[in-house]
GROMACS .gro file of C-alpha atoms in nm:
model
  363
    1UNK     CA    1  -1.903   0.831  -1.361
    2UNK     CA    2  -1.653   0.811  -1.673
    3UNK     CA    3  -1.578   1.094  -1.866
    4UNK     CA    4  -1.706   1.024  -2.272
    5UNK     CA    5  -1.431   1.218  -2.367
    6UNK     CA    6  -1.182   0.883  -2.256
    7UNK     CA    7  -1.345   0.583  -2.438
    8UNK     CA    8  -1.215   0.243  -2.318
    9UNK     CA    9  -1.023   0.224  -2.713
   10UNK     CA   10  -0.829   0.531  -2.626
   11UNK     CA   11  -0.668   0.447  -2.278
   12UNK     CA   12  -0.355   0.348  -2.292
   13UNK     CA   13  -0.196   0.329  -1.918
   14UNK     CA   14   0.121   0.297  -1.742
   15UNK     CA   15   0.181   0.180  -1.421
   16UNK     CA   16   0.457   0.267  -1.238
   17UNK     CA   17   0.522   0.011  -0.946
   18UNK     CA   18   0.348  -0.258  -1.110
   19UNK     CA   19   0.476  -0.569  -0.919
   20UNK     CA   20   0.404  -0.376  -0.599
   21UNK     CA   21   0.074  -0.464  -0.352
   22UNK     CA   22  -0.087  -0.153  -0.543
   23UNK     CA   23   0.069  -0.207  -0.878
   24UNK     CA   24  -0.074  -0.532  -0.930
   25UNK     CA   25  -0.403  -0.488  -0.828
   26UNK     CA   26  -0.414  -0.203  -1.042
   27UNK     CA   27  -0.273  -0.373  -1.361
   28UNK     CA   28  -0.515  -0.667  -1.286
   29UNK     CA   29  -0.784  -0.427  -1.292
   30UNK     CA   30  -0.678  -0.219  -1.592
   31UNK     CA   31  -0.666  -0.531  -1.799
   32UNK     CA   32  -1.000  -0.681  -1.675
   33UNK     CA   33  -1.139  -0.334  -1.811
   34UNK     CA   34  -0.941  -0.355  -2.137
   35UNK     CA   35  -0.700  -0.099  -2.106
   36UNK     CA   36  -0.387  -0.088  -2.292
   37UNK     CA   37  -0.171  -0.185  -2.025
   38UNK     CA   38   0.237  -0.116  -1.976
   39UNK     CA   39   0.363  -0.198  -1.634
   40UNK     CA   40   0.705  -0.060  -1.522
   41UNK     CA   41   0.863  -0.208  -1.256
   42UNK     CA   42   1.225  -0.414  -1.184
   43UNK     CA   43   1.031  -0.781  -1.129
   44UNK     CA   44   0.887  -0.912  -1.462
   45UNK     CA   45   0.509  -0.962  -1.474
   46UNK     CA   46   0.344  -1.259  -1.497
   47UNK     CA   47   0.066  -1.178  -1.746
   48UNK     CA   48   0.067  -1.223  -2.126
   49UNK     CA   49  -0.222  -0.938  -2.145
   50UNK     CA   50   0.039  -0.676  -2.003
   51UNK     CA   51   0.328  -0.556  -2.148
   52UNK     CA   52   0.638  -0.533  -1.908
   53UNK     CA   53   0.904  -0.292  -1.875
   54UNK     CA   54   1.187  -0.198  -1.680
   55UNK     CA   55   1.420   0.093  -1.641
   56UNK     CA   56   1.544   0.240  -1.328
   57UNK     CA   57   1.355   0.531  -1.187
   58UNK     CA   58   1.657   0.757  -1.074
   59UNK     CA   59   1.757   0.784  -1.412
   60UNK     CA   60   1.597   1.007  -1.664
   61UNK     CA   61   1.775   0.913  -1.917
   62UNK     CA   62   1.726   0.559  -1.871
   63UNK     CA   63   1.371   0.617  -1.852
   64UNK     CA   64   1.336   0.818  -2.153
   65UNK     CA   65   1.504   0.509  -2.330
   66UNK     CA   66   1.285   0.228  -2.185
   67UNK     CA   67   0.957   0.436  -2.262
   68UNK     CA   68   0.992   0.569  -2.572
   69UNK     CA   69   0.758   0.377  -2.736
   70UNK     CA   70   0.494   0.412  -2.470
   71UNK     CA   71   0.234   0.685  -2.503
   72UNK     CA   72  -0.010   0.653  -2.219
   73UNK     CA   73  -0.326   0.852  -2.187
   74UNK     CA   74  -0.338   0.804  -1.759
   75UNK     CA   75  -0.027   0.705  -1.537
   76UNK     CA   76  -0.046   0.568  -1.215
   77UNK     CA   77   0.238   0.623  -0.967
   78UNK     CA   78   0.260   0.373  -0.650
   79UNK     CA   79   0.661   0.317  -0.662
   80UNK     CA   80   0.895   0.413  -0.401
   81UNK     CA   81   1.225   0.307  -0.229
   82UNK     CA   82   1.294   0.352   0.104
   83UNK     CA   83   1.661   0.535   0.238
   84UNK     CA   84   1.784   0.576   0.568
   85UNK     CA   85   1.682   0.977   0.647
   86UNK     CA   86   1.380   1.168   0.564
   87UNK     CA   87   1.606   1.369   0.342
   88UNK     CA   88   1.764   1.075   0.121
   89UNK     CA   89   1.442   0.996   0.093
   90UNK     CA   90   1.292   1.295  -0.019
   91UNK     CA   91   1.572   1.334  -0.311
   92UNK     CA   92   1.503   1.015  -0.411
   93UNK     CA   93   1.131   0.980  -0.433
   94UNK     CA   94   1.084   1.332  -0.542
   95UNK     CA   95   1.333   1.280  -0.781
   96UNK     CA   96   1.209   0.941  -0.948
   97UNK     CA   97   0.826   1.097  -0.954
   98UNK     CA   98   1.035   1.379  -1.138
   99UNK     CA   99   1.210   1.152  -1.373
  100UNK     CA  100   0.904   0.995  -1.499
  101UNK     CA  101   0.710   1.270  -1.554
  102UNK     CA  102   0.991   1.442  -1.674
  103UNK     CA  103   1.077   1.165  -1.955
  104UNK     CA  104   0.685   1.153  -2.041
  105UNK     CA  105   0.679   1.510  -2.164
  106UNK     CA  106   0.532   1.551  -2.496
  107UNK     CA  107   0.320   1.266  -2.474
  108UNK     CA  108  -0.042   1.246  -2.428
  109UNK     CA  109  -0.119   1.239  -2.065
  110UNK     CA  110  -0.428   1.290  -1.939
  111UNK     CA  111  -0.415   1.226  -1.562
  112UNK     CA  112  -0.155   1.103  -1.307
  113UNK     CA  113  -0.261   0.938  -1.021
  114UNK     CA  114   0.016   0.947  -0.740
  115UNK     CA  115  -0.035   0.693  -0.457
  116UNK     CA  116   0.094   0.825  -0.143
  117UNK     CA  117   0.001   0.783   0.227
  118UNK     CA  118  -0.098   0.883   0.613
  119UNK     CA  119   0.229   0.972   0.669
  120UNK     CA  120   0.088   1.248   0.521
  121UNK     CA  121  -0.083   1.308   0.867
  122UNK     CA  122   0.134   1.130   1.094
  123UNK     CA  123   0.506   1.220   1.009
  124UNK     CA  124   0.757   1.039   0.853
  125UNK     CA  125   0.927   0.740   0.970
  126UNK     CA  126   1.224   0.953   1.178
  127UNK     CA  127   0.942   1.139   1.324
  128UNK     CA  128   0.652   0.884   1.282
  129UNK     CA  129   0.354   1.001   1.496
  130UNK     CA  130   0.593   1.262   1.731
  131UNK     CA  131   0.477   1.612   1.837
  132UNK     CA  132   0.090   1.697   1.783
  133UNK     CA  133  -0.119   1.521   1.536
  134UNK     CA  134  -0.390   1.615   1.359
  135UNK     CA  135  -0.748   1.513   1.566
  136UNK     CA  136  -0.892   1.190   1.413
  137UNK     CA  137  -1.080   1.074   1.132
  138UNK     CA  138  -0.766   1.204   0.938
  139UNK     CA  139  -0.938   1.479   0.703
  140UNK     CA  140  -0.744   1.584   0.374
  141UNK     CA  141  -0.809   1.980   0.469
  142UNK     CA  142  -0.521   1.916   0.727
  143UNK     CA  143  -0.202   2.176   0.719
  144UNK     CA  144   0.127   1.983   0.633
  145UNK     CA  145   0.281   1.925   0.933
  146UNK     CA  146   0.608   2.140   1.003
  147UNK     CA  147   0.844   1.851   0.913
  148UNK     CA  148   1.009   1.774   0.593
  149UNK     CA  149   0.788   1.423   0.442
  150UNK     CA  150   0.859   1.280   0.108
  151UNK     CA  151   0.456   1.227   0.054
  152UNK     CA  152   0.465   1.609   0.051
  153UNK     CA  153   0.782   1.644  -0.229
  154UNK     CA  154   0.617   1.403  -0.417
  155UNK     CA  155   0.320   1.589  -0.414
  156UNK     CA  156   0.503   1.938  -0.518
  157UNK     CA  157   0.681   1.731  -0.845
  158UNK     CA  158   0.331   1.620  -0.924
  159UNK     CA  159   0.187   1.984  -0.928
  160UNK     CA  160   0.461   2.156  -1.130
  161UNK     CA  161   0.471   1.870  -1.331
  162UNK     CA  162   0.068   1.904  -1.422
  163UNK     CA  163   0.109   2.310  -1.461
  164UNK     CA  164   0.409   2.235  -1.713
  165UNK     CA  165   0.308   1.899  -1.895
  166UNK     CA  166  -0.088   2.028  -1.873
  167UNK     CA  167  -0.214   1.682  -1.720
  168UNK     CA  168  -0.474   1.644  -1.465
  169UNK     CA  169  -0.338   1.470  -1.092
  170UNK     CA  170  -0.520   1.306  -0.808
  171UNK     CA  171  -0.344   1.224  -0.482
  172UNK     CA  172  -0.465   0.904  -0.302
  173UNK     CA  173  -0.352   0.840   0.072
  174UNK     CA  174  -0.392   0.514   0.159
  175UNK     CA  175  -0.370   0.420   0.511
  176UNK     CA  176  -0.180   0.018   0.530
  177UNK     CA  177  -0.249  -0.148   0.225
  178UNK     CA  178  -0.286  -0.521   0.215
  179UNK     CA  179  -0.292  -0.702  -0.100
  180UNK     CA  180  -0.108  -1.007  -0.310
  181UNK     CA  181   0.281  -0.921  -0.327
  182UNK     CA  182   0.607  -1.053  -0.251
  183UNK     CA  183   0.904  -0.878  -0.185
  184UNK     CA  184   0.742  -0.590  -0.085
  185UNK     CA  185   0.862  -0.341   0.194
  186UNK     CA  186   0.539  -0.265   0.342
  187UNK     CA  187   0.343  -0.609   0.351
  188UNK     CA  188   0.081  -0.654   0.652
  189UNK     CA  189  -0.110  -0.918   0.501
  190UNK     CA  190   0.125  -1.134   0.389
  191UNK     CA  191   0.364  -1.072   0.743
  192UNK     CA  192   0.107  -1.132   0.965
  193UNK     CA  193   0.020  -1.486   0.751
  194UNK     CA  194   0.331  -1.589   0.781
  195UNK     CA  195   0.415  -1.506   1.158
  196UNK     CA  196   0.066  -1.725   1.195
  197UNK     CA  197   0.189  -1.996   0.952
  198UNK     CA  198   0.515  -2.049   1.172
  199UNK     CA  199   0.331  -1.993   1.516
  200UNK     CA  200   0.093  -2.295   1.406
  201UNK     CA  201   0.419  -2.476   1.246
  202UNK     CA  202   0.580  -2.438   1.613
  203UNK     CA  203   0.257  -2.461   1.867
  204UNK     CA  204   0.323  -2.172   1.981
  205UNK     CA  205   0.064  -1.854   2.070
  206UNK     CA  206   0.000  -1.612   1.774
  207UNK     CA  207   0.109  -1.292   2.023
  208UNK     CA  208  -0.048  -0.962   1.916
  209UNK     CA  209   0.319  -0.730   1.866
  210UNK     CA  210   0.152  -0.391   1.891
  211UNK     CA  211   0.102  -0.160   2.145
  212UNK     CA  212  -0.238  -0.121   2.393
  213UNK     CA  213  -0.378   0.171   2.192
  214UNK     CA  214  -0.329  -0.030   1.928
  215UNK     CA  215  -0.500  -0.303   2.063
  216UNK     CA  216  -0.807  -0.112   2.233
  217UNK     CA  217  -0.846   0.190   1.943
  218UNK     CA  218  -1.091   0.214   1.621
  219UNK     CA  219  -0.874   0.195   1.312
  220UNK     CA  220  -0.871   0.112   0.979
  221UNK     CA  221  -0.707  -0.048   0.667
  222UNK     CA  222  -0.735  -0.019   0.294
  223UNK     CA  223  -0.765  -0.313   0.054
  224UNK     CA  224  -0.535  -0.268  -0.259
  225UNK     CA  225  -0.816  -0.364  -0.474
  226UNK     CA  226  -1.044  -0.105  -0.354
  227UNK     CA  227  -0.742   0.141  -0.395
  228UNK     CA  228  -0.709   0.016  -0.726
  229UNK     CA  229  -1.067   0.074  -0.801
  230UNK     CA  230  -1.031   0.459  -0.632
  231UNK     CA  231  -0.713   0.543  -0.871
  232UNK     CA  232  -0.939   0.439  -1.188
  233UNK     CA  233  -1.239   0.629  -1.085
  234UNK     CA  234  -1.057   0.979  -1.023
  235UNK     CA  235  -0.844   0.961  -1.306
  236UNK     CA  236  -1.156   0.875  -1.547
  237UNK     CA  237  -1.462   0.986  -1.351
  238UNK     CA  238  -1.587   1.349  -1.440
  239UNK     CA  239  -1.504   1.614  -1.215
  240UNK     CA  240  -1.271   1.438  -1.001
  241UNK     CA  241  -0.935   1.555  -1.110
  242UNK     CA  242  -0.693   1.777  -0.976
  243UNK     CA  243  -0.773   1.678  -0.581
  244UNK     CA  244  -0.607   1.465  -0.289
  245UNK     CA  245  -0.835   1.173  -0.154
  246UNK     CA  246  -0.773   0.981   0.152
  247UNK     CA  247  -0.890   0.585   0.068
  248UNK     CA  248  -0.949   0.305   0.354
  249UNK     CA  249  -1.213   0.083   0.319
  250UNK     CA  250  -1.496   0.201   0.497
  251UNK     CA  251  -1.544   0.015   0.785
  252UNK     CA  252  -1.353   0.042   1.142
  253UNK     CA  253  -1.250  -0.193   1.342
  254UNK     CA  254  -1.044  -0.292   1.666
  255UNK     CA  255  -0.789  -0.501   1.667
  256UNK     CA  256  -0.863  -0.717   1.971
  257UNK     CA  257  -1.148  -0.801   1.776
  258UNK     CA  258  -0.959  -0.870   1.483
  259UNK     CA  259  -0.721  -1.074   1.612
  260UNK     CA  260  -0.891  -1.370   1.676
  261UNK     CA  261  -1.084  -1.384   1.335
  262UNK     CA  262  -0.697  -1.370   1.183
  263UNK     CA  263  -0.609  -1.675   1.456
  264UNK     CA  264  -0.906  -1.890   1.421
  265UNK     CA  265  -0.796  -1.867   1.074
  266UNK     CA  266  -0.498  -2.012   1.087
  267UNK     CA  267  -0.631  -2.242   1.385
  268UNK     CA  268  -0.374  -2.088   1.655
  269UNK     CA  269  -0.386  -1.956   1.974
  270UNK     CA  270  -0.475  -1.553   2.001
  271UNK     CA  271  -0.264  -1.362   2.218
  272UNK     CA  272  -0.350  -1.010   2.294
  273UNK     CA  273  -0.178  -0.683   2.449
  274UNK     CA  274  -0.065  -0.780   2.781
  275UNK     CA  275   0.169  -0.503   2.997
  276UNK     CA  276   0.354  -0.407   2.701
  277UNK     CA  277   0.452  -0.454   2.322
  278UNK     CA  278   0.592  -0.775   2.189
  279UNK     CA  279   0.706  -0.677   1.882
  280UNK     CA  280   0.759  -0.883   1.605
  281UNK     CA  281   1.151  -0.793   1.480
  282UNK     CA  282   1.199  -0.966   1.870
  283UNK     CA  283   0.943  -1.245   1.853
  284UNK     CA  284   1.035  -1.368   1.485
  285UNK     CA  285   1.422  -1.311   1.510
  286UNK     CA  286   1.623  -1.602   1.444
  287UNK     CA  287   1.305  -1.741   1.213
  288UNK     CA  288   1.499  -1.761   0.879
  289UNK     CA  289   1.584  -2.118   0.931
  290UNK     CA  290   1.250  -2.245   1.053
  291UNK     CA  291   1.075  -2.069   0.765
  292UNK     CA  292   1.317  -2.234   0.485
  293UNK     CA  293   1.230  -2.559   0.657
  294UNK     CA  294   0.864  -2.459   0.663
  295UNK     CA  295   0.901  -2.407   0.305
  296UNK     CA  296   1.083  -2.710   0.178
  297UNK     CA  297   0.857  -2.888   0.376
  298UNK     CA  298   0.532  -2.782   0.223
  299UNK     CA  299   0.687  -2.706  -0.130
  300UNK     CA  300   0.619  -2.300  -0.062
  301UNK     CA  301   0.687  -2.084  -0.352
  302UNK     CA  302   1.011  -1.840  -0.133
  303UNK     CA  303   1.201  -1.989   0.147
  304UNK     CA  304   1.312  -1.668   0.233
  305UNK     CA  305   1.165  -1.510   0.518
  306UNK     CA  306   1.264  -1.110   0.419
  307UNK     CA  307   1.095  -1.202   0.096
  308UNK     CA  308   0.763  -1.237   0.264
  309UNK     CA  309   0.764  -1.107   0.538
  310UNK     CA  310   0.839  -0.690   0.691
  311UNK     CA  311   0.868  -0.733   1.081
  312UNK     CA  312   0.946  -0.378   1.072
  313UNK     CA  313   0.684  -0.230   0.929
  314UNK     CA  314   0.413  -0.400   1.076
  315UNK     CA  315   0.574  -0.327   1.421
  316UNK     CA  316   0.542   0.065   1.316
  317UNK     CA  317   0.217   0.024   1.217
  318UNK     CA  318   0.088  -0.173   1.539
  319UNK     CA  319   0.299  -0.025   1.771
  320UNK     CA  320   0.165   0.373   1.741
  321UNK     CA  321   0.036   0.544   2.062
  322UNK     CA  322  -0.273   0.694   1.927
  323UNK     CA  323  -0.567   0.650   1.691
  324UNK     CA  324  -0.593   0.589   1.354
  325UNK     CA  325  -0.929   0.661   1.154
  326UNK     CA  326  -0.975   0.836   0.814
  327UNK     CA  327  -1.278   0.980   0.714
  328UNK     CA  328  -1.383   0.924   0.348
  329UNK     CA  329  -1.651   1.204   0.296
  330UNK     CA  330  -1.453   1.390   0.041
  331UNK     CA  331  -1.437   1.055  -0.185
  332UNK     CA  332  -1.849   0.968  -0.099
  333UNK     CA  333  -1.954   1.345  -0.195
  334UNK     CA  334  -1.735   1.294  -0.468
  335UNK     CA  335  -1.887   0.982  -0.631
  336UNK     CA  336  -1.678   0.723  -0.510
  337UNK     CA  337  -1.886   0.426  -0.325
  338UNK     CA  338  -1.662   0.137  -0.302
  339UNK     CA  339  -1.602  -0.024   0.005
  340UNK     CA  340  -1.446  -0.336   0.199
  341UNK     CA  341  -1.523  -0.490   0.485
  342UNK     CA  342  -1.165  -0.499   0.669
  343UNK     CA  343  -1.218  -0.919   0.790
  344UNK     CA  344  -1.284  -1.015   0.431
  345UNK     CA  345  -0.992  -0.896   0.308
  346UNK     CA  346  -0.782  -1.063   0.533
  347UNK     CA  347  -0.940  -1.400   0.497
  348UNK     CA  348  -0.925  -1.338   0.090
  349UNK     CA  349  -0.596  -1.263   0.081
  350UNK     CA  350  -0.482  -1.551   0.272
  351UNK     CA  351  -0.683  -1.805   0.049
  352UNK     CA  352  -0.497  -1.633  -0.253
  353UNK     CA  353  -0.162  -1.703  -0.068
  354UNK     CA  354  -0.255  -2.067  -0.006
  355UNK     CA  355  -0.367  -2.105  -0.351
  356UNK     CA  356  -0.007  -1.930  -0.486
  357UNK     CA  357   0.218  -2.165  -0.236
  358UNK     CA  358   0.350  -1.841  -0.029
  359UNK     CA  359   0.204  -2.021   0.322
  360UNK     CA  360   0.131  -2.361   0.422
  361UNK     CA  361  -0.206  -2.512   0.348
  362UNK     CA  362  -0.467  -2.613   0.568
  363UNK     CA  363  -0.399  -2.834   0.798
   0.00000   0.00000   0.00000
């Protein structure tokens, strides 16, 4: 599904994001391929076959400075930073999309892949899953909904942008990503391992935080390789281009099935939804201590807990009142035919973070 117009010698790409759960997979991938790879991003890389840069995003003119000797052919966007409203951050994603772009005119871009979300479906976090949603599986022909969403003034930047600069764009909407990163805002994988690693540590239960729907309801995930894999195919495969794609894995699954796989695991005790939500910002509060002993104990690679672990945002994500499926029919009819099972990725991801020191070994 490449296009012969972009030959393996002649891309050159930069990844913007690249010590993020999707940055990384992507550079890994990118370099495994042979690209020429630049990674942007404010925590060095740890990879000889990538060249590492760092500027910051809400300024152009610091951008323009820390690129200008990079010519990519295909960009791919997964950065972002999280502000307190909807509107702060609106100016500020929009606005370091816009920078980029903005500082990679005249160069020879082909494509820019922007990786977004399902907040694109569900709201943003002020007004995360409120007022009518969109019937499930999540279908990228959906209206906006009528509430201001940075996914959506990202996506506006990325379309004048094209129409100026005369690239190609794809859109990808990822519903939770799990992958290998630390420090990241938005890290189910990795927060869930841990809140197992110091439930085992302490004999206690490994208590499901979500809600019931949560518990009972189909949903799904998306596995940062296979998004990875997605980002590369539209912004190389022919006829492609110029589209929005969701990308999950491909399978469903319930999470009071799940559960237990991620317990056995671990060898703790699965808790499920009982009467209501347990969330984790309550059951892991107070943790920082045990974790830093956890880690000196075991010789783990960060003793601190807000390093590895986003209570938060796996509370949001477990703790929604309603279903969560995306249908991937635009992406199949398209060409696309990767796929994940949901389990494996999991259990994967937590033999990577054994092998890297980030959680306790086997025990």
């Amino acid at each position: 599904m490449r296009s012969s117009s972009n030959t393996v010698d002649t891309r050159r790409a930069l990844v913007v994001g690249a010590s993020g759960i999707a940055g990384s997979a992507l550079v890994g991938r990118l370099a495994e391929e042979g690209w020429d790879v630049v990674g942007l991003s404010r925590n060095p890389l740890r990879r000889r076959d990538v060249r590492h840069v760092s500027a910051d995003l809400t300024s152009e003119e610091d951008l323009r400075g820390a690129l200008a000797g990079v010519s990519p052919t295909h960009v791919f966007y997964t950065a972002w930073s999280r502000r307190n409203t909807e509107q702060e951050n609106i100016d500020t994603n929009a606005g370091m999309l816009r920078n980029v772009l903005a500082s990679l005119s005249g160069k020879p871009v082909k494509h820019v892949a922007l990786m977004t979300g399902l907040k694109h479906y569900l709201g943003p976090f002020e007004a995360y899953a409120a007022g009518e949603m969109p019937d499930t599986p999540f279908r990228e022909s959906e209206p906006r909904l009528p509430t201001p969403n940075f996914y959506y003034a990202q996506e506006d930047e990325l379309w004048a942008a094209a129409a100026r600069q005369g690239f190609g764009w794809s859109v990808h909407r990822a519903h939770t990503v799990i992958g290998h990163a630390v420090g990241n805002a938005m890290n189910m994988g990795l927060t869930l391992a841990v809140q197992a690693s110091i439930c085992k540590e302490l004999g206690q239960p490994f208590i499901f935080p979500g809600s019931e729907t949560q518990w009972n309801s189909l949903t799904d995930m998306t596995d940062s390789g296979l998004l990875a894999d997605h980002m590369i195919w539209a912004a190389t495969a022919d006829n492609a281009g110029d589209e929005a794609y969701n990308i999950v894995n491909g399978d469903v699954f319930r999470w009071r099935r799940m559960w237990p796989a991620l317990a056995d695991y671990f060898g703790v005790e699965p808790v499920g939804y009982a009467n209501e939500p347990r969330p984790l910002e309550q059951q892991m509060r107070g943790m920082e201590g045990v974790w830093a002993d956890i880690a000196a104990r075991h010789g783990l690679a960060e003793p601190d807990v807000a390093r590895v672990a986003s209570w938060w945002h796996t509370d949001g994500d477990l703790g929604r009142n309603l279903e969560v499926v995306t249908d991937m029919s635009k992406s199949r009819l398209a060409g696309f035919t990767g796929y994940r099972r949901t389990e494996d990725s999991f259990l994967q991801l937590f033999d990577r973070y054994r092998a890297d020191g980030l959680i306790p070994a086997a025990s």
